[in-house]
DNA sequence: ATGGCGATTTATAACGATATAATTGCTGTC
DNA sequence: GACAGCAATTATATCGTTATAAATCGCCAT
């Protein structure tokens, strides 16, 4: 702020038509457009909102000027006045996984938000606090207009809370609650079912499925699909539970190493995640067995990783980017106006 | 939220407007605290800012009431008034990589931002627009108080622009510009140097290094470290350039497949990324060669992935979560007050 | 008393947008 | 020519916070 500016400001107070152009870089506001067009700030606001009571000619003129000077509405002011934040919160659990589960989903979400006024904010959920905390915080303090989260549980507290308060959200995976809620999910039942059928068709006679922790709903879906298939075919089976998602734990590696040394070992594995598939492969290698010969494997593929891995593994693809995109779109629709719940459901089929 | 809660809320609403809109939970503001304490809004504001001219007793009283009712300042109002956004923007290039480069960094950043007023916003850089666009947009429209980006280039336009405008930022990787700038980088020179030495010590006599595209500064560092080592040792070498980071391209796989079939093939590979390391392993497998015997490999490890991979690969670790954490801390320091540039530099040594 | 001073507290005016209500200008009607 | 009726524009108040300037108070020296 220089003395000249002050002087100029003083002049403006008396004669409103002073040819002022001191600051070129000043961020354009509605006031800027108002001065340039000779209209009132209110009119400009309405014109940009495409209000029908503003003359079409005026609307076009205002829009042109706005575009010319590169006007963008101030998010803070809009947010303060309207209460809408134009923010979508993605609740992420850091340290959860070594592979890019989150990255794919973020890519899908940003794609869905592209061209809209919405920004994507990453809200971390720190493992030393209850899972519900970040969600409650976002809701209570209106930190976002909508929430995205993952790893849905059968009786997910977050879903309950958000539904009770009618707060827009979408989650990856389903609950088993009576009340319907918006979600995007992959058909893990079919995945496990088809994976089992493939293994059996290839000659496997004792199947093992490596399941994520029971607290996630999709673990149940995997199990049911698996069980249906092995019962239909009447083959032997076993279930390895509790792959911690961060794969720091050695439970599964211990199980695999032990079982593969035994004579009655499984000859067909189903892995619901890439990490556990790698663990199976590692164990096969360590036992000097041959994949596809001694032991078969069907894995869920959620990235390009398995295109690079040798020996080649049979996989079934789950497109997490697409899931993110879909979640973003459905959430935006939900925010725009409470669409019927049923329409908000979506299922990716294998 | 029960009916009782609503009733309680209505009673609290002072007097006449008992049957107003069913506002779930009126958000506490400075005004709320002012009414509860009998002070003026201004006083409360100053008290919470711990202004010295407010009596200590008053400050404590205000803080207590604020904590009791769970007061949180309205971000939009603060932002509108002060111009500070309390936002850090991470500029991400979607579709860039199959592995979780971004996830680790996000985890580090959120850790650095934990407990502060800052939120992390993901700003995508869409590949059909110039790289500089999101940075310029954030700066011009004050979308954030600081910017984080990656994949720094030798004459990076983003660095130039941000430095010219004195806008807080930090980047992963360095430029080769004359003017110093804040960054966090990994010592890729030493990585390549040591990797080469290891391979030679293990018996390799013709080394090949798989480099990322030349436009990234760290490709040069890798090359220099590599060249220094092979010259010192006087072994044969070759350089495979241009691993596109999204690994969609087959250039490298073609190169590997061709070279491994030739008699004068390299017997030691250095990979600056996990994807290219997998490509080497895949090619070794496809040629029915043996890793560690016919062909040796030293790879950069940036995730837990290679702990799972067999055969075991010799790796040197780069901690991207730590890099993210460091970037976050340095950026916050830079935002708080323009610290000397020199202090903002950091280097992770192998 | 009077004025002044330091220590606290408070009033006022913004920041940039929008919801609401009010105003202007113009037309046609009787 | 007065006025209702309508379209188009504008004034005012407000969201919650903070920067700035002003006001209040007790207390002491003159």
XYZ file of C-alpha atoms (C1' of nucleotides) in Angstrom:
760
model
C 0.000 0.000 0.000
C 1.684 3.164 -1.169
C 0.879 6.784 -0.618
C -0.397 7.038 -4.146
C -2.925 4.379 -3.451
C -4.163 6.242 -0.441
C -4.425 9.437 -2.398
C -6.267 7.702 -5.146
C -8.636 6.178 -2.678
C -9.323 9.600 -1.245
C -10.179 10.965 -4.651
C -12.495 8.147 -5.373
C -14.538 9.028 -2.340
C -15.615 12.271 -3.968
C -15.765 11.622 -7.683
C -16.851 8.148 -8.489
C -15.799 8.288 -12.114
C -12.114 8.893 -11.534
C -10.044 6.922 -14.013
C -8.491 4.549 -11.583
C -6.389 1.613 -12.486
C -3.705 1.409 -9.875
C -3.656 -2.257 -9.059
C -3.560 -4.604 -11.980
C -3.106 -7.748 -9.979
C -5.933 -7.193 -7.542
C -8.123 -10.219 -7.438
C -11.308 -9.527 -9.344
C -14.497 -9.579 -7.325
C -18.113 -8.908 -8.059
C -17.354 -5.291 -7.316
C -14.778 -5.215 -10.084
C -17.300 -6.479 -12.581
C -19.903 -4.086 -11.241
C -17.612 -1.133 -11.850
C -16.669 -2.311 -15.314
C -20.248 -2.831 -16.388
C -21.813 0.021 -14.482
C -24.171 -2.389 -12.770
C -24.759 -3.021 -9.098
C -22.972 -5.818 -7.300
C -26.278 -7.527 -6.650
C -27.151 -7.494 -10.310
C -23.832 -8.988 -11.251
C -24.285 -11.728 -8.712
C -27.707 -12.577 -10.041
C -26.530 -12.384 -13.613
C -23.729 -14.848 -12.984
C -26.203 -17.139 -11.265
C -28.205 -16.950 -14.485
C -31.255 -15.654 -12.656
C -34.223 -15.378 -15.022
C -35.228 -11.929 -13.831
C -32.022 -10.448 -15.194
C -32.244 -9.431 -18.837
C -30.609 -11.929 -21.135
C -28.492 -9.248 -22.723
C -27.224 -8.188 -19.312
C -26.434 -11.740 -18.327
C -24.359 -12.240 -21.422
C -22.535 -8.962 -20.978
C -21.690 -9.764 -17.392
C -20.545 -13.250 -18.245
C -18.276 -11.915 -20.933
C -16.644 -9.380 -18.651
C -16.268 -11.973 -15.943
C -14.573 -14.328 -18.333
C -12.342 -11.579 -19.701
C -10.926 -10.599 -16.355
C -10.816 -14.159 -15.137
C -13.270 -13.748 -12.334
C -13.722 -16.611 -9.939
C -16.065 -16.359 -6.969
C -14.350 -16.236 -3.622
C -14.887 -19.630 -2.046
C -14.639 -18.334 1.494
C -17.261 -15.668 0.934
C -19.607 -18.083 -0.778
C -19.100 -20.602 1.929
C -19.679 -18.103 4.681
C -22.837 -16.759 3.139
C -24.446 -19.929 1.831
C -23.164 -22.495 4.289
C -22.089 -24.718 1.446
C -18.430 -25.621 1.513
C -17.896 -26.967 -1.990
C -15.700 -29.554 -0.391
C -15.775 -33.333 -0.525
C -13.926 -35.105 2.234
C -12.221 -38.390 1.615
C -11.540 -40.094 4.912
C -8.360 -42.071 4.606
C -6.682 -44.432 6.950
C -2.967 -43.877 6.579
C -0.519 -46.719 7.054
C -3.191 -49.080 5.960
C -1.698 -50.548 2.889
C 1.498 -50.808 0.983
C -0.167 -50.580 -2.380
C -2.043 -47.772 -3.962
C -5.587 -48.535 -3.009
C -6.130 -44.883 -2.189
C -4.403 -43.482 -5.240
C -6.749 -45.135 -7.693
C -9.759 -43.974 -5.786
C -8.431 -40.441 -5.533
C -7.888 -40.400 -9.264
C -11.456 -41.459 -9.858
C -12.777 -38.911 -7.424
C -10.833 -36.016 -8.883
C -12.098 -37.019 -12.294
C -15.670 -36.882 -11.032
C -15.065 -33.513 -9.438
C -13.395 -32.099 -12.509
C -15.180 -29.041 -13.825
C -17.310 -28.703 -10.721
C -16.733 -26.239 -7.908
C -15.857 -29.051 -5.547
C -12.448 -29.630 -4.059
C -11.189 -32.863 -2.631
C -9.900 -32.680 0.926
C -8.056 -35.596 2.459
C -9.148 -36.132 6.022
C -6.913 -38.618 7.742
C -8.231 -41.061 10.250
C -5.473 -41.676 12.732
C -5.488 -45.166 14.075
C -5.229 -44.042 17.684
C -8.664 -42.431 17.558
C -12.093 -43.998 17.006
C -13.104 -44.520 13.425
C -16.189 -42.381 13.850
C -14.293 -39.278 14.964
C -13.329 -37.739 11.651
C -16.817 -38.310 10.277
C -18.458 -36.714 13.291
C -16.024 -33.841 13.113
C -16.701 -33.160 9.464
C -20.423 -33.280 10.044
C -20.600 -31.217 13.206
C -18.323 -28.495 11.970
C -19.549 -28.521 8.419
C -16.129 -29.138 7.014
C -17.543 -30.606 3.838
C -20.738 -31.032 1.861
C -20.215 -34.730 1.483
C -18.102 -37.564 2.807
C -16.452 -40.492 1.096
C -15.081 -43.399 3.037
C -14.065 -46.976 2.482
C -13.834 -50.332 4.233
C -17.444 -50.395 5.210
C -18.425 -52.700 8.035
C -21.612 -54.750 8.500
C -22.960 -52.441 11.212
C -20.927 -49.424 10.329
C -21.269 -46.639 12.877
C -20.366 -44.052 10.300
C -23.238 -45.068 8.065
C -25.646 -44.982 10.984
C -24.550 -41.551 12.089
C -24.634 -40.065 8.622
C -28.007 -41.565 7.804
C -29.529 -40.312 11.041
C -28.398 -36.806 10.287
C -29.260 -37.024 6.637
C -25.755 -35.991 5.718
C -24.616 -36.739 2.165
C -22.076 -39.508 1.901
C -21.060 -42.504 -0.083
C -18.992 -45.432 0.940
C -17.084 -48.170 -0.738
C -18.690 -51.400 0.323
C -21.988 -52.157 1.993
C -23.348 -52.531 5.469
C -25.762 -55.258 6.502
C -28.123 -52.775 8.090
C -31.841 -52.873 7.449
C -31.982 -49.347 6.117
C -30.692 -48.876 2.616
C -27.873 -46.438 2.080
C -25.844 -45.163 -0.846
C -22.748 -47.118 -1.668
C -20.554 -48.366 -4.444
C -19.377 -51.898 -4.170
C -17.678 -54.575 -6.129
C -19.349 -57.951 -6.401
C -16.995 -59.871 -4.173
C -19.423 -62.753 -3.923
C -19.186 -63.369 -7.645
C -15.474 -62.833 -7.580
C -14.903 -65.564 -5.045
C -17.464 -67.830 -6.652
C -15.954 -67.540 -10.099
C -12.423 -67.755 -8.801
C -13.252 -71.011 -7.056
C -14.905 -72.403 -10.174
C -11.885 -71.531 -12.245
C -9.541 -73.252 -9.846
C -11.655 -76.352 -9.740
C -11.977 -76.422 -13.507
C -8.200 -76.218 -13.721
C -7.899 -79.273 -11.522
C -7.613 -77.965 -7.987
C -9.184 -80.215 -5.361
C -8.498 -78.438 -2.105
C -9.118 -74.707 -2.089
C -7.994 -72.057 0.346
C -9.233 -68.503 0.448
C -7.318 -65.749 2.131
C -9.778 -63.404 3.722
C -9.417 -59.865 5.007
C -10.470 -59.224 8.613
C -14.003 -60.267 9.491
C -14.982 -56.769 10.463
C -15.185 -55.733 6.824
C -18.372 -56.602 5.050
C -16.623 -57.648 1.900
C -14.873 -60.426 3.786
C -18.302 -61.998 4.287
C -19.180 -61.657 0.635
C -15.960 -63.321 -0.366
C -16.602 -66.135 2.045
C -20.134 -66.729 0.858
C -19.157 -66.813 -2.782
C -16.352 -69.183 -1.955
C -18.498 -71.458 0.176
C -21.238 -71.652 -2.404
C -18.793 -72.745 -5.067
C -16.945 -75.352 -3.005
C -20.237 -76.828 -1.794
C -21.583 -77.016 -5.303
C -18.474 -78.815 -6.425
C -17.900 -80.824 -3.292
C -14.194 -80.120 -3.056
C -12.125 -79.662 0.059
C -11.571 -76.187 1.367
C -10.147 -74.080 4.119
C -10.314 -70.456 5.095
C -7.460 -68.261 6.220
C -8.829 -65.304 8.063
C -7.558 -61.975 9.018
C -5.141 -60.587 6.520
C -4.372 -57.319 8.171
C -4.611 -54.801 5.426
C -1.342 -53.147 6.152
C 0.367 -56.483 5.656
C 2.735 -55.744 8.482
C 1.591 -58.832 10.260
C 3.083 -62.181 9.403
C 0.016 -64.287 10.238
C -0.733 -65.150 6.673
C 2.836 -65.760 5.700
C 3.159 -68.128 8.640
C -0.018 -69.934 7.665
C 1.096 -70.284 4.070
C 4.568 -71.438 4.925
C 3.267 -74.058 7.309
C 0.496 -75.401 5.109
C 2.547 -75.666 1.984
C 4.994 -77.951 3.742
C 2.231 -80.397 4.648
C 1.237 -83.246 2.347
C -2.472 -82.426 2.403
C -1.831 -78.887 1.328
C -4.314 -76.801 -0.634
C -3.676 -76.797 -4.356
C -5.759 -73.748 -5.178
C -5.649 -70.323 -3.583
C -7.992 -67.386 -3.862
C -6.726 -64.000 -2.843
C -8.983 -61.025 -2.346
C -6.095 -58.609 -2.496
C -2.811 -58.119 -4.263
C -0.716 -58.268 -1.150
C -1.955 -61.663 -0.118
C -1.492 -62.908 -3.675
C 2.132 -61.886 -3.511
C 2.414 -63.714 -0.220
C 1.110 -66.876 -1.822
C 3.540 -66.500 -4.683
C 6.397 -65.927 -2.284
C 5.494 -69.030 -0.321
C 5.221 -71.112 -3.466
C 8.643 -69.904 -4.487
C 10.153 -70.585 -1.081
C 8.863 -74.154 -1.194
C 10.265 -74.604 -4.665
C 6.883 -75.451 -5.971
C 5.549 -74.364 -9.304
C 2.700 -71.973 -9.701
C 0.062 -73.242 -12.089
C 1.368 -76.752 -11.650
C 1.567 -77.690 -7.994
C -0.442 -74.762 -6.820
C -2.915 -72.586 -8.609
C -3.893 -69.052 -7.771
C -6.623 -66.637 -8.718
C -6.164 -63.134 -7.401
C -8.042 -59.908 -7.295
C -6.245 -57.328 -9.384
C -6.682 -53.686 -8.480
C -3.723 -52.097 -10.217
C -1.389 -52.673 -13.112
C 0.942 -54.539 -10.803
C 0.156 -58.043 -11.950
C 0.786 -57.178 -15.551
C 4.428 -56.957 -14.522
C 4.643 -59.958 -12.280
C 6.047 -63.321 -13.334
C 5.025 -66.023 -13.382
C 1.766 -64.723 -14.717
C -1.125 -65.025 -12.348
C -4.722 -65.455 -13.226
C -6.567 -62.408 -11.975
C -9.980 -60.866 -11.941
C -9.985 -57.128 -12.165
C -11.606 -54.643 -9.839
C -11.426 -51.119 -11.155
C -10.946 -48.842 -8.199
C -10.550 -45.747 -10.318
C -13.917 -46.445 -11.834
C -15.301 -46.990 -8.341
C -13.924 -43.621 -7.265
C -15.415 -41.957 -10.309
C -18.779 -43.522 -9.643
C -18.675 -42.601 -5.985
C -17.909 -39.014 -6.881
C -20.749 -38.807 -9.346
C -23.284 -40.375 -7.012
C -22.228 -38.190 -4.129
C -22.591 -35.052 -6.222
C -26.028 -36.185 -7.271
C -26.964 -36.808 -3.680
C -25.724 -33.369 -2.649
C -27.604 -31.655 -5.466
C -30.873 -33.111 -4.293
C -31.797 -36.106 -2.210
C -32.267 -38.661 -4.923
C -34.015 -41.902 -4.067
C -31.670 -44.159 -2.156
C -32.201 -46.978 -4.591
C -30.717 -44.978 -7.403
C -27.628 -44.339 -5.433
C -26.667 -47.921 -5.230
C -24.295 -49.342 -7.700
C -22.599 -52.624 -8.073
C -19.656 -53.541 -10.157
C -20.015 -56.968 -11.555
C -17.033 -59.172 -12.091
C -30.162 -37.390 17.552
C -33.415 -37.776 19.413
C -36.456 -35.653 19.941
C -35.268 -34.865 23.418
C -32.235 -33.225 22.013
C -34.343 -31.062 19.803
C -36.523 -30.026 22.681
C -33.549 -29.100 24.727
C -32.261 -27.080 21.868
C -35.508 -25.183 21.615
C -35.504 -24.273 25.280
C -32.001 -23.009 25.120
C -33.010 -20.601 22.416
C -33.556 -17.860 24.938
C -37.228 -16.967 24.613
C -39.805 -16.291 21.957
C -38.535 -18.391 19.079
C -39.055 -21.701 20.772
C -40.675 -23.356 17.783
C -38.235 -22.409 15.088
C -36.748 -24.531 12.420
C -35.520 -27.849 13.725
C -31.894 -26.831 13.598
C -30.075 -29.880 14.700
C -27.255 -28.304 16.590
C -26.521 -24.620 16.357
C -22.867 -24.207 15.649
C -21.184 -22.210 18.395
C -19.624 -18.946 17.268
C -17.803 -16.132 18.949
C -21.199 -14.618 19.596
C -22.224 -17.678 21.566
C -19.199 -17.361 23.796
C -19.748 -13.631 24.112
C -23.270 -14.186 25.378
C -22.194 -16.879 27.792
C -19.394 -14.806 29.260
C -21.036 -11.422 29.041
C -18.127 -10.106 27.019
C -18.065 -8.502 23.608
C -17.359 -10.537 20.499
C -14.192 -8.577 19.901
C -12.926 -9.353 23.360
C -13.570 -13.027 22.912
C -11.751 -13.016 19.624
C -8.745 -11.334 21.164
C -8.846 -13.574 24.185
C -8.771 -16.706 22.052
C -5.879 -15.239 20.111
C -4.144 -14.876 23.469
C -3.685 -11.159 22.959
C -1.585 -9.680 25.787
C -3.872 -6.711 26.348
C -6.668 -8.981 27.498
C -6.548 -9.746 31.222
C -5.129 -13.167 31.915
C -8.130 -14.129 33.977
C -10.434 -13.216 31.107
C -8.394 -15.186 28.620
C -8.607 -18.274 30.769
C -12.316 -17.910 31.326
C -12.975 -17.520 27.624
C -10.813 -20.469 26.741
C -12.645 -22.646 29.189
C -16.069 -21.734 27.887
C -14.871 -22.214 24.324
C -13.578 -25.662 25.141
C -16.752 -26.567 27.022
C -19.093 -25.819 24.161
C -16.690 -27.198 21.593
C -16.107 -23.968 19.779
C -14.149 -24.101 16.558
C -13.544 -20.981 14.508
C -15.370 -20.861 11.220
C -12.789 -21.480 8.534
C -14.677 -19.590 5.876
C -15.026 -16.490 8.010
C -11.397 -16.573 9.051
C -10.339 -17.083 5.497
C -12.501 -14.284 4.212
C -11.280 -11.858 6.811
C -7.589 -12.716 6.960
C -6.933 -13.956 3.464
C -5.276 -17.040 4.840
C -6.825 -20.259 3.645
C -5.365 -22.802 6.052
C -5.056 -25.072 3.084
C -2.091 -26.900 1.629
C -2.452 -28.021 -1.961
C -0.837 -31.182 -3.166
C -0.654 -31.131 -6.937
C -1.008 -34.651 -8.219
C -0.720 -36.073 -11.646
C -3.345 -38.793 -11.910
C -2.716 -41.846 -14.047
C 0.941 -41.367 -13.525
C 1.813 -44.511 -11.769
C 0.473 -47.874 -10.916
C 2.048 -47.964 -7.508
C 1.380 -45.853 -4.503
C 3.912 -43.107 -4.872
C 1.267 -40.582 -3.923
C -0.179 -42.518 -1.020
C 3.052 -42.560 0.952
C 3.549 -38.894 0.425
C -0.014 -38.089 1.409
C 0.446 -40.065 4.595
C 3.551 -38.099 5.446
C 1.863 -34.814 4.671
C -1.211 -35.526 6.766
C 1.062 -36.488 9.613
C 2.861 -33.153 9.340
C -0.449 -31.302 9.223
C -1.864 -33.170 12.163
C -2.832 -30.886 15.007
C -2.480 -27.778 12.873
C -5.327 -25.820 11.330
C -4.227 -26.882 7.875
C -6.173 -29.127 5.574
C -4.774 -31.063 2.676
C -6.459 -30.476 -0.656
C -5.682 -32.647 -3.632
C -5.385 -30.573 -6.760
C -5.217 -32.750 -9.819
C -3.101 -31.869 -12.781
C -4.830 -33.231 -15.818
C -2.435 -34.349 -18.474
C -4.248 -32.477 -21.237
C -3.368 -29.128 -19.690
C 0.025 -27.486 -19.114
C 1.802 -28.472 -15.969
C 1.947 -24.891 -14.774
C -1.814 -24.381 -14.855
C -2.851 -25.772 -11.483
C 0.004 -23.947 -9.763
C -0.893 -20.657 -11.393
C -4.529 -21.213 -10.564
C -3.834 -21.896 -6.899
C -1.632 -18.850 -6.649
C -3.794 -16.392 -8.534
C -6.973 -17.353 -6.791
C -5.435 -17.903 -3.417
C -6.712 -21.428 -3.186
C -4.048 -22.394 -0.679
C -1.368 -20.980 1.560
C 1.229 -23.338 0.239
C 1.836 -25.770 -2.592
C 3.450 -29.175 -2.689
C 4.421 -30.813 -5.934
C 6.662 -33.548 -7.189
C 8.697 -34.606 -10.206
C 10.720 -31.445 -10.293
C 12.460 -30.612 -13.550
C 15.855 -28.963 -14.120
C 14.333 -25.662 -15.236
C 10.981 -26.145 -13.627
C 8.485 -23.476 -14.610
C 6.542 -24.005 -11.438
C 9.531 -23.243 -9.275
C 10.288 -20.121 -11.292
C 6.749 -18.828 -11.042
C 6.415 -19.513 -7.337
C 9.795 -18.000 -6.527
C 9.029 -14.873 -8.545
C 5.836 -14.366 -6.630
C 7.322 -15.344 -3.317
C 4.614 -17.928 -2.844
C 5.288 -20.656 -0.267
C 5.907 -24.057 -1.753
C 8.032 -27.116 -1.485
C 8.814 -29.684 -4.093
C 10.110 -33.188 -4.205
C 13.328 -33.055 -6.161
C 15.525 -30.191 -7.235
C 15.889 -27.855 -10.143
C 19.214 -26.879 -11.679
C 18.376 -23.205 -11.508
C 20.845 -20.677 -10.162
C 18.512 -19.434 -7.457
C 18.156 -21.687 -4.474
C 14.699 -22.903 -3.577
C 13.130 -25.066 -0.901
C 12.938 -28.736 -1.686
C 13.174 -32.193 -0.274
C 15.090 -34.693 -2.276
C 16.541 -38.135 -2.099
C 20.196 -38.593 -2.941
C 19.758 -40.352 -6.230
C 23.367 -39.786 -7.170
C 24.520 -41.866 -4.228
C 21.834 -44.412 -4.867
C 23.019 -45.072 -8.403
C 26.663 -44.893 -7.398
C 26.287 -47.392 -4.603
C 24.011 -49.634 -6.594
C 26.632 -49.818 -9.348
C 29.381 -50.569 -6.872
C 27.336 -53.341 -5.351
C 26.694 -54.936 -8.699
C 30.334 -54.760 -9.667
C 31.395 -56.166 -6.336
C 29.000 -59.032 -6.914
C 30.655 -59.797 -10.208
C 28.708 -57.870 -12.816
C 30.799 -56.613 -15.716
C 28.308 -54.880 -17.953
C 25.840 -52.617 -16.216
C 22.601 -51.160 -17.454
C 20.625 -48.456 -15.743
C 16.985 -47.862 -16.455
C 16.334 -44.166 -16.284
C 13.125 -42.217 -15.984
C 12.489 -39.546 -18.623
C 15.240 -36.989 -19.044
C 12.947 -34.128 -18.182
C 13.072 -35.041 -14.498
C 16.075 -33.786 -12.601
C 16.504 -36.982 -10.681
C 17.144 -38.837 -13.921
C 20.308 -36.755 -14.281
C 21.380 -37.489 -10.740
C 20.918 -41.175 -11.301
C 22.926 -41.010 -14.479
C 25.780 -39.120 -12.912
C 26.048 -41.461 -9.959
C 25.979 -44.383 -12.340
C 28.546 -42.923 -14.716
C 30.912 -42.036 -11.922
C 30.868 -45.586 -10.611
C 31.283 -47.345 -13.959
C 34.135 -45.013 -14.932
C 35.863 -45.603 -11.642
C 35.605 -49.312 -12.125
C 36.087 -49.358 -15.853
C 33.260 -51.767 -16.572
C 30.961 -51.816 -19.547
C 27.686 -49.974 -19.338
C 24.609 -48.858 -21.139
C 21.731 -46.556 -20.414
C 18.094 -47.213 -21.080
C 16.254 -43.950 -21.139
C 12.716 -42.909 -20.848
C 10.744 -45.154 -18.577
C 7.419 -43.476 -18.775
C 6.265 -43.267 -15.230
C 2.853 -44.665 -15.869
C 4.486 -47.785 -17.253
C 1.875 -47.997 -19.950
C 4.533 -47.830 -22.587
C 6.358 -50.943 -23.626
C 9.636 -49.262 -24.571
C 11.546 -50.621 -21.660
C 10.067 -54.075 -21.883
C 11.028 -54.179 -25.543
C 14.551 -53.057 -24.761
C 14.915 -55.625 -22.007
C 13.511 -58.450 -24.019
C 15.783 -57.689 -26.953
C 18.966 -57.163 -24.969
C 18.602 -60.233 -22.815
C 18.477 -62.426 -25.880
C 21.808 -61.096 -27.107
C 25.120 -62.688 -26.099
C 26.717 -59.436 -24.977
C 23.883 -58.701 -22.652
C 24.202 -56.644 -19.455
C 24.614 -58.753 -16.355
C 23.755 -56.069 -13.845
C 20.710 -53.782 -13.795
C 19.968 -50.713 -11.760
C 16.375 -49.606 -11.467
C 15.374 -46.228 -10.121
C 11.799 -47.337 -9.608
C 9.832 -50.368 -8.580
C 7.981 -50.703 -11.826
C 11.102 -50.939 -13.925
C 12.553 -53.444 -11.450
C 9.528 -55.638 -11.966
C 10.027 -55.294 -15.696
C 13.603 -56.525 -15.375
C 12.456 -59.434 -13.256
C 9.765 -60.307 -15.739
C 12.250 -60.266 -18.600
C 14.697 -62.407 -16.669
C 11.909 -64.865 -16.036
C 10.776 -64.880 -19.627
C 14.301 -65.654 -20.796
C 14.567 -68.462 -18.279
C 17.567 -66.827 -16.721
C 18.268 -66.750 -13.054
C 18.266 -63.590 -11.045
C 21.358 -63.203 -8.911
C 23.151 -65.700 -11.092
C 22.931 -64.732 -14.742
C 21.645 -61.281 -14.050
C 21.890 -59.131 -10.968
C 19.611 -56.309 -9.969
C 19.634 -53.490 -7.499
C 16.389 -51.577 -7.242
C 15.023 -48.535 -5.516
C 12.430 -49.571 -2.986
C 9.721 -47.093 -2.102
C 7.094 -49.333 -0.553
C 6.760 -52.654 1.199
C 6.254 -54.332 -2.142
C 9.672 -55.915 -2.492
C 9.421 -57.524 0.890
C 6.811 -59.750 -0.738
C 8.472 -60.377 -4.049
C 10.406 -63.527 -4.892
C 13.121 -64.073 -5.763
C 14.422 -61.541 -3.315
C 15.862 -58.467 -4.864
C 18.567 -56.304 -3.459
C 17.077 -52.894 -2.828
C 17.964 -49.533 -1.420
C 15.150 -47.825 0.386
C 13.717 -44.385 -0.211
C 11.220 -43.378 2.427
C 8.529 -41.379 0.713
C 6.385 -41.082 3.810
C 9.292 -39.490 5.580
C 9.785 -37.211 2.594
C 6.141 -36.168 2.784
C 6.423 -35.512 6.483
C 9.514 -33.418 5.970
C 7.941 -31.500 3.125
C 4.944 -30.719 5.264
C 7.045 -29.492 8.140
C 9.256 -27.333 5.987
C 6.327 -25.858 4.148
C 4.592 -24.934 7.383
C 7.773 -23.294 8.570
C 8.038 -21.357 5.353
C 4.425 -20.206 5.629
C 4.853 -19.116 9.237
C 7.721 -16.835 8.319
C 10.132 -16.713 5.418
C 12.957 -18.754 6.832
C 16.303 -18.620 5.089
C 16.211 -20.711 1.958
C 19.224 -22.681 3.020
C 17.396 -24.072 5.994
C 14.621 -25.306 3.838
C 16.743 -27.706 1.950
C 16.946 -31.264 3.006
C 18.494 -34.307 1.575
C 17.872 -37.885 2.380
C 21.027 -39.866 2.202
C 21.011 -43.428 1.099
C -11.339 18.627 41.288
C -8.865 17.916 36.904
C -6.332 15.753 33.845
C -3.669 12.060 32.391
C -2.158 7.395 32.190
C -2.051 2.439 31.867
C -4.826 -1.458 31.665
C -8.950 -3.456 29.692
C -12.689 -3.707 27.053
C -15.651 -2.417 23.217
C -17.576 -0.317 18.849
C -17.109 -0.075 14.041
C -15.936 -1.462 9.667
C -14.518 -4.351 6.675
C -13.590 -9.251 3.839
C -16.918 -10.993 -0.784
C -20.747 -13.179 -1.581
C -26.053 -13.853 -1.591
C -31.156 -13.779 0.265
C -34.650 -10.704 0.726
C -37.085 -6.746 0.063
C -37.470 -2.497 -2.208
C -37.036 0.496 -6.122
C -36.935 2.091 -10.845
C -38.606 2.470 -15.535
C -41.642 1.318 -18.817
C -45.896 -0.472 -20.887
C -50.686 -0.475 -21.664
C -55.348 0.431 -19.916
C -59.304 3.040 -18.731
C -53.114 11.487 -17.481
C -53.156 8.538 -13.425
C -52.091 4.100 -12.237
C -51.818 -0.960 -12.209
C -48.734 -4.448 -13.801
C -44.577 -6.168 -15.052
C -39.603 -6.534 -16.028
C -35.231 -5.226 -14.641
C -32.274 -3.458 -11.422
C -30.721 -2.068 -6.833
C -30.386 -1.311 -1.629
C -29.889 -3.469 2.610
C -28.726 -6.900 5.796
C -26.114 -10.802 6.878
C -22.805 -14.963 7.279
C -18.374 -15.154 11.432
C -14.246 -13.301 11.950
C -10.535 -9.806 12.780
C -7.926 -5.092 12.116
C -8.331 -0.661 13.673
C -9.729 2.862 16.356
C -12.249 4.343 20.209
C -14.124 4.050 24.752
C -14.318 2.899 29.639
C -12.362 2.253 34.166
C -9.656 2.941 38.256
C -5.918 5.332 40.060
C -2.515 8.702 40.866
C -0.247 13.183 40.494
C -0.949 17.846 40.179
